[in-house]
Amino acid sequence: MSGGPVSSETASIGKRLARAREARKLTIEKVADTLHLDVRTVEALERDDRAALPSPIFVKGYLRGYAALVGLPAEELVSEYTALAGEPPPLTVVSIKQKVPFFQLPSARLLRKIILLLLVAIMIWLAYPVVEQLINMRGAPGEETLPGRLELPPVDTAADSATIINQTE
């Protein structure tokens, strides 16, 4: 692991992590236990073995934790790893033009109101004959008779006077 004096500018990320770990007198097992990682993952980080490491998003988190544990600048290591890994830039949101449908249905609230209005109209249409019968049974509004009044047929006065005279004789 220590193959002579190598400056931190030219040393790989893994070698810098290993030297900082050794300077703090930590074992690989202790680092793995503290970071809640597998020993093989910590060894892969120190060997710069990208094939043995998971997705770069996870490796960045591992590097941040490991650097904080051994006292190295975490963001510097992460940015260096990102440059070495050749990751594409972060995704950006691009709006996709969608086709406007030929016929768009109205909202559910509007549909409920239309259906309710149709139901009320149907109920009125069905109730109209019944209401009309009730009105006809009561009679026309102008033909109402007042209670307690007796309507008598018109009297023929000439015929009545002859009847009265015949009865007295």
mmCIF file with all atom_site columns, C-alpha atoms in Angstrom:
data_model
loop_
_atom_site.group_PDB
_atom_site.id
_atom_site.type_symbol
_atom_site.label_atom_id
_atom_site.label_alt_id
_atom_site.label_comp_id
_atom_site.label_asym_id
_atom_site.label_entity_id
_atom_site.label_seq_id
_atom_site.pdbx_PDB_ins_code
_atom_site.Cartn_x
_atom_site.Cartn_y
_atom_site.Cartn_z
_atom_site.occupancy
_atom_site.B_iso_or_equiv
_atom_site.pdbx_formal_charge
_atom_site.auth_seq_id
_atom_site.auth_comp_id
_atom_site.auth_asym_id
_atom_site.auth_atom_id
_atom_site.pdbx_PDB_model_num
ATOM 1   C CA . MET A 1 1   ? 0.000    0.000  0.000   1.00 0.00 ? 1   MET A CA 1
ATOM 2   C CA . SER A 1 2   ? 2.771    2.418  0.792   1.00 0.00 ? 2   SER A CA 1
ATOM 3   C CA . GLY A 1 3   ? 5.039    2.314  -2.239  1.00 0.00 ? 3   GLY A CA 1
ATOM 4   C CA . GLY A 1 4   ? 7.097    5.403  -1.448  1.00 0.00 ? 4   GLY A CA 1
ATOM 5   C CA . PRO A 1 5   ? 6.362    9.051  -1.028  1.00 0.00 ? 5   PRO A CA 1
ATOM 6   C CA . VAL A 1 6   ? 3.550    10.106 -3.368  1.00 0.00 ? 6   VAL A CA 1
ATOM 7   C CA . SER A 1 7   ? 2.115    13.600 -3.297  1.00 0.00 ? 7   SER A CA 1
ATOM 8   C CA . SER A 1 8   ? -1.600   13.984 -2.644  1.00 0.00 ? 8   SER A CA 1
ATOM 9   C CA . GLU A 1 9   ? -1.934   15.742 -6.009  1.00 0.00 ? 9   GLU A CA 1
ATOM 10  C CA . THR A 1 10  ? -0.935   12.654 -8.002  1.00 0.00 ? 10  THR A CA 1
ATOM 11  C CA . ALA A 1 11  ? -2.098   9.910  -5.618  1.00 0.00 ? 11  ALA A CA 1
ATOM 12  C CA . SER A 1 12  ? -5.331   8.155  -6.435  1.00 0.00 ? 12  SER A CA 1
ATOM 13  C CA . ILE A 1 13  ? -8.372   8.542  -4.234  1.00 0.00 ? 13  ILE A CA 1
ATOM 14  C CA . GLY A 1 14  ? -7.970   5.057  -2.828  1.00 0.00 ? 14  GLY A CA 1
ATOM 15  C CA . LYS A 1 15  ? -4.308   5.574  -1.933  1.00 0.00 ? 15  LYS A CA 1
ATOM 16  C CA . ARG A 1 16  ? -5.088   8.852  -0.169  1.00 0.00 ? 16  ARG A CA 1
ATOM 17  C CA . LEU A 1 17  ? -7.858   7.154  1.817   1.00 0.00 ? 17  LEU A CA 1
ATOM 18  C CA . ALA A 1 18  ? -5.559   4.256  2.758   1.00 0.00 ? 18  ALA A CA 1
ATOM 19  C CA . ARG A 1 19  ? -2.738   6.603  3.874   1.00 0.00 ? 19  ARG A CA 1
ATOM 20  C CA . ALA A 1 20  ? -5.140   8.721  5.946   1.00 0.00 ? 20  ALA A CA 1
ATOM 21  C CA . ARG A 1 21  ? -6.582   5.553  7.514   1.00 0.00 ? 21  ARG A CA 1
ATOM 22  C CA . GLU A 1 22  ? -3.124   4.253  8.382   1.00 0.00 ? 22  GLU A CA 1
ATOM 23  C CA . ALA A 1 23  ? -2.123   7.647  9.780   1.00 0.00 ? 23  ALA A CA 1
ATOM 24  C CA . ARG A 1 24  ? -5.101   7.437  12.168  1.00 0.00 ? 24  ARG A CA 1
ATOM 25  C CA . LYS A 1 25  ? -4.128   3.840  13.002  1.00 0.00 ? 25  LYS A CA 1
ATOM 26  C CA . LEU A 1 26  ? -7.487   2.422  11.876  1.00 0.00 ? 26  LEU A CA 1
ATOM 27  C CA . THR A 1 27  ? -7.961   -1.038 10.459  1.00 0.00 ? 27  THR A CA 1
ATOM 28  C CA . ILE A 1 28  ? -10.058  -1.766 7.394   1.00 0.00 ? 28  ILE A CA 1
ATOM 29  C CA . GLU A 1 29  ? -12.465  -3.729 9.609   1.00 0.00 ? 29  GLU A CA 1
ATOM 30  C CA . LYS A 1 30  ? -12.883  -0.753 11.968  1.00 0.00 ? 30  LYS A CA 1
ATOM 31  C CA . VAL A 1 31  ? -13.569  1.601  9.019   1.00 0.00 ? 31  VAL A CA 1
ATOM 32  C CA . ALA A 1 32  ? -16.064  -0.870 7.527   1.00 0.00 ? 32  ALA A CA 1
ATOM 33  C CA . ASP A 1 33  ? -17.811  -1.262 10.885  1.00 0.00 ? 33  ASP A CA 1
ATOM 34  C CA . THR A 1 34  ? -17.978  2.510  11.488  1.00 0.00 ? 34  THR A CA 1
ATOM 35  C CA . LEU A 1 35  ? -19.322  3.248  7.989   1.00 0.00 ? 35  LEU A CA 1
ATOM 36  C CA . HIS A 1 36  ? -21.667  0.211  8.064   1.00 0.00 ? 36  HIS A CA 1
ATOM 37  C CA . LEU A 1 37  ? -20.028  -1.183 4.922   1.00 0.00 ? 37  LEU A CA 1
ATOM 38  C CA . ASP A 1 38  ? -18.715  -4.536 3.911   1.00 0.00 ? 38  ASP A CA 1
ATOM 39  C CA . VAL A 1 39  ? -14.932  -5.010 4.274   1.00 0.00 ? 39  VAL A CA 1
ATOM 40  C CA . ARG A 1 40  ? -14.706  -5.848 0.553   1.00 0.00 ? 40  ARG A CA 1
ATOM 41  C CA . THR A 1 41  ? -16.300  -2.483 -0.300  1.00 0.00 ? 41  THR A CA 1
ATOM 42  C CA . VAL A 1 42  ? -13.746  -0.576 1.793   1.00 0.00 ? 42  VAL A CA 1
ATOM 43  C CA . GLU A 1 43  ? -10.927  -2.581 0.181   1.00 0.00 ? 43  GLU A CA 1
ATOM 44  C CA . ALA A 1 44  ? -12.362  -1.820 -3.288  1.00 0.00 ? 44  ALA A CA 1
ATOM 45  C CA . LEU A 1 45  ? -12.457  1.890  -2.420  1.00 0.00 ? 45  LEU A CA 1
ATOM 46  C CA . GLU A 1 46  ? -8.786   1.807  -1.407  1.00 0.00 ? 46  GLU A CA 1
ATOM 47  C CA . ARG A 1 47  ? -7.803   -0.161 -4.539  1.00 0.00 ? 47  ARG A CA 1
ATOM 48  C CA . ASP A 1 48  ? -9.847   2.150  -6.804  1.00 0.00 ? 48  ASP A CA 1
ATOM 49  C CA . ASP A 1 49  ? -11.547  -0.971 -8.160  1.00 0.00 ? 49  ASP A CA 1
ATOM 50  C CA . ARG A 1 50  ? -14.622  0.506  -9.860  1.00 0.00 ? 50  ARG A CA 1
ATOM 51  C CA . ALA A 1 51  ? -15.764  -2.908 -11.087 1.00 0.00 ? 51  ALA A CA 1
ATOM 52  C CA . ALA A 1 52  ? -16.156  -4.148 -7.496  1.00 0.00 ? 52  ALA A CA 1
ATOM 53  C CA . LEU A 1 53  ? -18.024  -1.025 -6.396  1.00 0.00 ? 53  LEU A CA 1
ATOM 54  C CA . PRO A 1 54  ? -21.743  -0.366 -6.730  1.00 0.00 ? 54  PRO A CA 1
ATOM 55  C CA . SER A 1 55  ? -23.350  2.485  -8.657  1.00 0.00 ? 55  SER A CA 1
ATOM 56  C CA . PRO A 1 56  ? -21.463  5.820  -8.543  1.00 0.00 ? 56  PRO A CA 1
ATOM 57  C CA . ILE A 1 57  ? -24.255  7.471  -6.572  1.00 0.00 ? 57  ILE A CA 1
ATOM 58  C CA . PHE A 1 58  ? -23.553  5.071  -3.694  1.00 0.00 ? 58  PHE A CA 1
ATOM 59  C CA . VAL A 1 59  ? -19.774  5.377  -4.041  1.00 0.00 ? 59  VAL A CA 1
ATOM 60  C CA . LYS A 1 60  ? -20.055  9.145  -3.614  1.00 0.00 ? 60  LYS A CA 1
ATOM 61  C CA . GLY A 1 61  ? -21.803  8.601  -0.289  1.00 0.00 ? 61  GLY A CA 1
ATOM 62  C CA . TYR A 1 62  ? -19.181  6.070  0.774   1.00 0.00 ? 62  TYR A CA 1
ATOM 63  C CA . LEU A 1 63  ? -16.404  8.516  -0.148  1.00 0.00 ? 63  LEU A CA 1
ATOM 64  C CA . ARG A 1 64  ? -18.031  11.324 1.856   1.00 0.00 ? 64  ARG A CA 1
ATOM 65  C CA . GLY A 1 65  ? -18.322  9.119  4.932   1.00 0.00 ? 65  GLY A CA 1
ATOM 66  C CA . TYR A 1 66  ? -14.833  7.661  4.595   1.00 0.00 ? 66  TYR A CA 1
ATOM 67  C CA . ALA A 1 67  ? -13.260  11.115 4.030   1.00 0.00 ? 67  ALA A CA 1
ATOM 68  C CA . ALA A 1 68  ? -15.057  12.541 7.079   1.00 0.00 ? 68  ALA A CA 1
ATOM 69  C CA . LEU A 1 69  ? -13.840  9.587  9.167   1.00 0.00 ? 69  LEU A CA 1
ATOM 70  C CA . VAL A 1 70  ? -10.181  9.993  8.217   1.00 0.00 ? 70  VAL A CA 1
ATOM 71  C CA . GLY A 1 71  ? -10.130  13.813 7.986   1.00 0.00 ? 71  GLY A CA 1
ATOM 72  C CA . LEU A 1 72  ? -9.877   14.371 4.221   1.00 0.00 ? 72  LEU A CA 1
ATOM 73  C CA . PRO A 1 73  ? -11.859  16.992 2.247   1.00 0.00 ? 73  PRO A CA 1
ATOM 74  C CA . ALA A 1 74  ? -14.961  15.030 1.224   1.00 0.00 ? 74  ALA A CA 1
ATOM 75  C CA . GLU A 1 75  ? -16.255  17.245 -1.600  1.00 0.00 ? 75  GLU A CA 1
ATOM 76  C CA . GLU A 1 76  ? -12.819  17.371 -3.213  1.00 0.00 ? 76  GLU A CA 1
ATOM 77  C CA . LEU A 1 77  ? -12.672  13.559 -3.302  1.00 0.00 ? 77  LEU A CA 1
ATOM 78  C CA . VAL A 1 78  ? -16.239  13.297 -4.603  1.00 0.00 ? 78  VAL A CA 1
ATOM 79  C CA . SER A 1 79  ? -15.663  15.824 -7.394  1.00 0.00 ? 79  SER A CA 1
ATOM 80  C CA . GLU A 1 80  ? -12.421  14.045 -8.349  1.00 0.00 ? 80  GLU A CA 1
ATOM 81  C CA . TYR A 1 81  ? -14.255  10.698 -8.399  1.00 0.00 ? 81  TYR A CA 1
ATOM 82  C CA . THR A 1 82  ? -17.018  12.201 -10.549 1.00 0.00 ? 82  THR A CA 1
ATOM 83  C CA . ALA A 1 83  ? -14.431  13.501 -13.033 1.00 0.00 ? 83  ALA A CA 1
ATOM 84  C CA . LEU A 1 84  ? -12.661  10.122 -13.149 1.00 0.00 ? 84  LEU A CA 1
ATOM 85  C CA . ALA A 1 85  ? -15.863  8.103  -13.437 1.00 0.00 ? 85  ALA A CA 1
ATOM 86  C CA . GLY A 1 86  ? -16.943  10.170 -16.426 1.00 0.00 ? 86  GLY A CA 1
ATOM 87  C CA . GLU A 1 87  ? -20.499  10.493 -15.201 1.00 0.00 ? 87  GLU A CA 1
ATOM 88  C CA . PRO A 1 88  ? -22.958  12.336 -17.349 1.00 0.00 ? 88  PRO A CA 1
ATOM 89  C CA . PRO A 1 89  ? -24.181  15.655 -16.005 1.00 0.00 ? 89  PRO A CA 1
ATOM 90  C CA . PRO A 1 90  ? -27.265  15.610 -13.785 1.00 0.00 ? 90  PRO A CA 1
ATOM 91  C CA . LEU A 1 91  ? -30.567  15.186 -15.541 1.00 0.00 ? 91  LEU A CA 1
ATOM 92  C CA . THR A 1 92  ? -32.627  18.239 -16.329 1.00 0.00 ? 92  THR A CA 1
ATOM 93  C CA . VAL A 1 93  ? -36.367  18.437 -16.723 1.00 0.00 ? 93  VAL A CA 1
ATOM 94  C CA . VAL A 1 94  ? -37.471  18.955 -20.270 1.00 0.00 ? 94  VAL A CA 1
ATOM 95  C CA . SER A 1 95  ? -41.114  19.523 -21.072 1.00 0.00 ? 95  SER A CA 1
ATOM 96  C CA . ILE A 1 96  ? -42.530  17.198 -23.667 1.00 0.00 ? 96  ILE A CA 1
ATOM 97  C CA . LYS A 1 97  ? -45.185  18.563 -25.940 1.00 0.00 ? 97  LYS A CA 1
ATOM 98  C CA . GLN A 1 98  ? -48.206  16.367 -25.680 1.00 0.00 ? 98  GLN A CA 1
ATOM 99  C CA . LYS A 1 99  ? -50.829  16.011 -28.334 1.00 0.00 ? 99  LYS A CA 1
ATOM 100 C CA . VAL A 1 100 ? -54.011  17.788 -27.461 1.00 0.00 ? 100 VAL A CA 1
ATOM 101 C CA . PRO A 1 101 ? -56.866  15.289 -27.600 1.00 0.00 ? 101 PRO A CA 1
ATOM 102 C CA . PHE A 1 102 ? -59.507  15.871 -30.271 1.00 0.00 ? 102 PHE A CA 1
ATOM 103 C CA . PHE A 1 103 ? -62.276  15.748 -27.692 1.00 0.00 ? 103 PHE A CA 1
ATOM 104 C CA . GLN A 1 104 ? -61.603  16.444 -24.060 1.00 0.00 ? 104 GLN A CA 1
ATOM 105 C CA . LEU A 1 105 ? -64.163  15.332 -21.516 1.00 0.00 ? 105 LEU A CA 1
ATOM 106 C CA . PRO A 1 106 ? -65.440  17.938 -19.070 1.00 0.00 ? 106 PRO A CA 1
ATOM 107 C CA . SER A 1 107 ? -64.622  17.706 -15.414 1.00 0.00 ? 107 SER A CA 1
ATOM 108 C CA . ALA A 1 108 ? -66.443  15.299 -13.106 1.00 0.00 ? 108 ALA A CA 1
ATOM 109 C CA . ARG A 1 109 ? -68.127  18.161 -11.264 1.00 0.00 ? 109 ARG A CA 1
ATOM 110 C CA . LEU A 1 110 ? -69.599  19.536 -14.489 1.00 0.00 ? 110 LEU A CA 1
ATOM 111 C CA . LEU A 1 111 ? -70.765  16.056 -15.525 1.00 0.00 ? 111 LEU A CA 1
ATOM 112 C CA . ARG A 1 112 ? -72.524  15.625 -12.168 1.00 0.00 ? 112 ARG A CA 1
ATOM 113 C CA . LYS A 1 113 ? -74.313  18.951 -12.584 1.00 0.00 ? 113 LYS A CA 1
ATOM 114 C CA . ILE A 1 114 ? -75.438  18.094 -16.122 1.00 0.00 ? 114 ILE A CA 1
ATOM 115 C CA . ILE A 1 115 ? -76.752  14.691 -15.036 1.00 0.00 ? 115 ILE A CA 1
ATOM 116 C CA . LEU A 1 116 ? -78.602  16.239 -12.091 1.00 0.00 ? 116 LEU A CA 1
ATOM 117 C CA . LEU A 1 117 ? -80.173  18.855 -14.367 1.00 0.00 ? 117 LEU A CA 1
ATOM 118 C CA . LEU A 1 118 ? -81.268  16.141 -16.804 1.00 0.00 ? 118 LEU A CA 1
ATOM 119 C CA . LEU A 1 119 ? -82.798  14.098 -13.977 1.00 0.00 ? 119 LEU A CA 1
ATOM 120 C CA . VAL A 1 120 ? -84.771  17.107 -12.723 1.00 0.00 ? 120 VAL A CA 1
ATOM 121 C CA . ALA A 1 121 ? -86.026  17.827 -16.253 1.00 0.00 ? 121 ALA A CA 1
ATOM 122 C CA . ILE A 1 122 ? -87.119  14.190 -16.696 1.00 0.00 ? 122 ILE A CA 1
ATOM 123 C CA . MET A 1 123 ? -88.912  14.222 -13.335 1.00 0.00 ? 123 MET A CA 1
ATOM 124 C CA . ILE A 1 124 ? -90.810  17.384 -14.283 1.00 0.00 ? 124 ILE A CA 1
ATOM 125 C CA . TRP A 1 125 ? -91.699  15.909 -17.680 1.00 0.00 ? 125 TRP A CA 1
ATOM 126 C CA . LEU A 1 126 ? -92.991  12.705 -16.058 1.00 0.00 ? 126 LEU A CA 1
ATOM 127 C CA . ALA A 1 127 ? -94.908  14.584 -13.346 1.00 0.00 ? 127 ALA A CA 1
ATOM 128 C CA . TYR A 1 128 ? -96.652  16.994 -15.739 1.00 0.00 ? 128 TYR A CA 1
ATOM 129 C CA . PRO A 1 129 ? -99.610  14.705 -16.651 1.00 0.00 ? 129 PRO A CA 1
ATOM 130 C CA . VAL A 1 130 ? -100.286 13.965 -12.991 1.00 0.00 ? 130 VAL A CA 1
ATOM 131 C CA . VAL A 1 131 ? -100.249 17.643 -12.073 1.00 0.00 ? 131 VAL A CA 1
ATOM 132 C CA . GLU A 1 132 ? -102.474 18.453 -15.052 1.00 0.00 ? 132 GLU A CA 1
ATOM 133 C CA . GLN A 1 133 ? -105.031 15.864 -13.892 1.00 0.00 ? 133 GLN A CA 1
ATOM 134 C CA . LEU A 1 134 ? -105.067 17.347 -10.403 1.00 0.00 ? 134 LEU A CA 1
ATOM 135 C CA . ILE A 1 135 ? -105.702 20.807 -11.813 1.00 0.00 ? 135 ILE A CA 1
ATOM 136 C CA . ASN A 1 136 ? -108.541 19.535 -14.001 1.00 0.00 ? 136 ASN A CA 1
ATOM 137 C CA . MET A 1 137 ? -110.157 17.701 -11.060 1.00 0.00 ? 137 MET A CA 1
ATOM 138 C CA . ARG A 1 138 ? -110.326 20.895 -9.027  1.00 0.00 ? 138 ARG A CA 1
ATOM 139 C CA . GLY A 1 139 ? -112.038 22.715 -11.843 1.00 0.00 ? 139 GLY A CA 1
ATOM 140 C CA . ALA A 1 140 ? -111.178 25.850 -13.668 1.00 0.00 ? 140 ALA A CA 1
ATOM 141 C CA . PRO A 1 141 ? -110.047 28.727 -11.479 1.00 0.00 ? 141 PRO A CA 1
ATOM 142 C CA . GLY A 1 142 ? -112.937 30.993 -12.605 1.00 0.00 ? 142 GLY A CA 1
ATOM 143 C CA . GLU A 1 143 ? -115.671 28.438 -11.932 1.00 0.00 ? 143 GLU A CA 1
ATOM 144 C CA . GLU A 1 144 ? -115.211 28.067 -8.231  1.00 0.00 ? 144 GLU A CA 1
ATOM 145 C CA . THR A 1 145 ? -118.383 28.195 -6.162  1.00 0.00 ? 145 THR A CA 1
ATOM 146 C CA . LEU A 1 146 ? -118.450 29.742 -2.769  1.00 0.00 ? 146 LEU A CA 1
ATOM 147 C CA . PRO A 1 147 ? -119.323 27.393 0.050   1.00 0.00 ? 147 PRO A CA 1
ATOM 148 C CA . GLY A 1 148 ? -122.830 27.778 1.586   1.00 0.00 ? 148 GLY A CA 1
ATOM 149 C CA . ARG A 1 149 ? -124.397 29.406 -1.433  1.00 0.00 ? 149 ARG A CA 1
ATOM 150 C CA . LEU A 1 150 ? -127.010 27.661 -3.412  1.00 0.00 ? 150 LEU A CA 1
ATOM 151 C CA . GLU A 1 151 ? -127.350 28.569 -6.981  1.00 0.00 ? 151 GLU A CA 1
ATOM 152 C CA . LEU A 1 152 ? -130.898 28.433 -8.280  1.00 0.00 ? 152 LEU A CA 1
ATOM 153 C CA . PRO A 1 153 ? -131.861 28.191 -11.893 1.00 0.00 ? 153 PRO A CA 1
ATOM 154 C CA . PRO A 1 154 ? -133.337 31.323 -13.423 1.00 0.00 ? 154 PRO A CA 1
ATOM 155 C CA . VAL A 1 155 ? -137.112 31.682 -12.928 1.00 0.00 ? 155 VAL A CA 1
ATOM 156 C CA . ASP A 1 156 ? -139.552 32.307 -15.801 1.00 0.00 ? 156 ASP A CA 1
ATOM 157 C CA . THR A 1 157 ? -141.871 34.956 -14.296 1.00 0.00 ? 157 THR A CA 1
ATOM 158 C CA . ALA A 1 158 ? -144.725 34.679 -16.832 1.00 0.00 ? 158 ALA A CA 1
ATOM 159 C CA . ALA A 1 159 ? -145.055 30.942 -16.442 1.00 0.00 ? 159 ALA A CA 1
ATOM 160 C CA . ASP A 1 160 ? -144.814 31.246 -12.676 1.00 0.00 ? 160 ASP A CA 1
ATOM 161 C CA . SER A 1 161 ? -147.587 33.805 -12.401 1.00 0.00 ? 161 SER A CA 1
ATOM 162 C CA . ALA A 1 162 ? -149.915 31.613 -14.464 1.00 0.00 ? 162 ALA A CA 1
ATOM 163 C CA . THR A 1 163 ? -149.100 28.688 -12.237 1.00 0.00 ? 163 THR A CA 1
ATOM 164 C CA . ILE A 1 164 ? -149.828 30.718 -9.120  1.00 0.00 ? 164 ILE A CA 1
ATOM 165 C CA . ILE A 1 165 ? -153.179 31.917 -10.527 1.00 0.00 ? 165 ILE A CA 1
ATOM 166 C CA . ASN A 1 166 ? -154.210 28.383 -11.485 1.00 0.00 ? 166 ASN A CA 1
ATOM 167 C CA . GLN A 1 167 ? -153.426 27.097 -8.065  1.00 0.00 ? 167 GLN A CA 1
ATOM 168 C CA . THR A 1 168 ? -155.550 29.727 -6.311  1.00 0.00 ? 168 THR A CA 1
ATOM 169 C CA . GLU A 1 169 ? -158.672 29.081 -8.303  1.00 0.00 ? 169 GLU A CA 1
#
